[in-house]
Amino acid sequence: MTSEHLFPEYLDKGSAGDAVRHLQMWLAGRYPEAAKRLDLELDGEYGDATVKLVKILHTELGFEGDEVDVNFGCNTRDETRDHARLVRAQKPQQD
């Protein structure tokens, strides 16, 4: 059985392609005002705007010091998934 992921194990500045474009779309949806302010282009190029949005994500997830970097790797993906689960668990159930 294989496990498929939306993102490869590691993306960082200089990465390019569909996985980066998906990451940019996801970041733009999560941080629309910051994406607009940073002029994020959904071009599949992991450039300065993507770097800044990943740093915002790291800060939101509680990363500190050297953990706040420019990379979208295993730790970021795992913490994002765990954060989403926590948020869903805290939402009141609708009848």
Coordinates of C-alpha atoms in Angstrom, one line a residue:
M1 CA 0.0 0.0 0.0
T2 CA 1.4 3.4 -1.0
S3 CA 0.8 6.7 0.7
E4 CA 0.3 9.7 -1.5
H5 CA 1.1 13.2 -0.3
L6 CA 0.1 16.5 -1.9
F7 CA 3.6 17.8 -1.2
P8 CA 7.0 16.0 -1.5
E9 CA 9.0 15.5 1.6
Y10 CA 10.8 18.7 1.3
L11 CA 10.3 22.1 -0.5
D12 CA 12.5 25.1 0.0
K13 CA 13.6 28.3 -1.7
G14 CA 14.5 27.5 -5.3
S15 CA 12.1 24.6 -5.6
A16 CA 9.7 24.7 -8.6
G17 CA 6.8 22.9 -10.1
D18 CA 3.3 21.8 -9.4
A19 CA 4.0 20.9 -5.7
V20 CA 5.1 24.5 -5.1
R21 CA 2.1 25.9 -6.9
H22 CA -0.2 23.7 -4.7
L23 CA 1.7 25.0 -1.6
Q24 CA 1.2 28.6 -2.8
M25 CA -2.5 28.1 -3.4
W26 CA -2.9 26.6 0.1
L27 CA -0.9 29.5 1.7
A28 CA -2.9 32.1 -0.3
G29 CA -6.1 30.5 1.0
R30 CA -4.8 30.4 4.6
Y31 CA -3.3 33.9 4.6
P32 CA -5.1 35.9 1.9
E33 CA -4.2 39.3 3.2
A34 CA -0.5 38.5 3.6
A35 CA -0.4 36.8 0.2
K36 CA -1.9 39.9 -1.4
R37 CA 0.4 42.3 0.5
L38 CA 3.4 40.2 -0.6
D39 CA 2.2 39.9 -4.2
L40 CA 2.3 36.1 -4.1
E41 CA 2.2 34.7 -7.6
L42 CA 0.9 31.2 -8.0
D43 CA 3.7 30.5 -10.5
G44 CA 5.2 27.3 -9.0
E45 CA 8.4 29.1 -8.1
Y46 CA 9.4 29.0 -4.4
G47 CA 10.5 32.6 -4.1
D48 CA 10.6 35.4 -1.6
A49 CA 6.8 35.7 -1.1
T50 CA 6.4 31.9 -0.5
V51 CA 9.4 32.0 1.9
K52 CA 7.7 34.8 3.9
L53 CA 4.4 33.0 4.0
V54 CA 6.1 29.8 5.2
K55 CA 7.7 31.8 8.0
I56 CA 4.2 33.1 9.0
L57 CA 3.0 29.5 9.0
H58 CA 5.9 28.4 11.2
T59 CA 5.2 31.1 13.7
E60 CA 1.5 30.3 13.8
L61 CA 2.4 26.6 14.5
G62 CA 4.6 27.6 17.4
F63 CA 8.0 27.1 15.9
E64 CA 10.7 29.1 17.6
G65 CA 14.3 30.2 16.9
D66 CA 16.0 28.1 14.2
E67 CA 12.8 26.2 13.6
V68 CA 11.3 29.2 11.8
D69 CA 13.0 28.8 8.5
V70 CA 12.2 28.9 4.8
N71 CA 11.5 25.2 4.4
F72 CA 8.3 23.3 4.0
G73 CA 9.4 19.9 5.1
C74 CA 8.4 17.0 7.3
N75 CA 8.1 18.9 10.5
T76 CA 6.0 21.7 8.9
R77 CA 3.7 19.1 7.2
D78 CA 3.3 17.1 10.4
E79 CA 2.6 20.2 12.6
T80 CA 0.2 21.6 10.0
R81 CA -1.7 18.3 10.0
D82 CA -1.7 18.1 13.9
H83 CA -2.8 21.8 14.1
A84 CA -5.7 21.1 11.7
R85 CA -6.8 18.1 13.8
L86 CA -6.8 20.2 17.0
V87 CA -8.8 23.0 15.4
R88 CA -11.4 20.6 14.1
A89 CA -11.6 18.9 17.5
Q90 CA -12.3 22.2 19.2
K91 CA -15.1 23.3 16.8
P92 CA -18.6 22.8 18.3
Q93 CA -20.6 20.0 16.8
Q94 CA -23.5 21.1 14.7
D95 CA -26.8 19.3 15.0

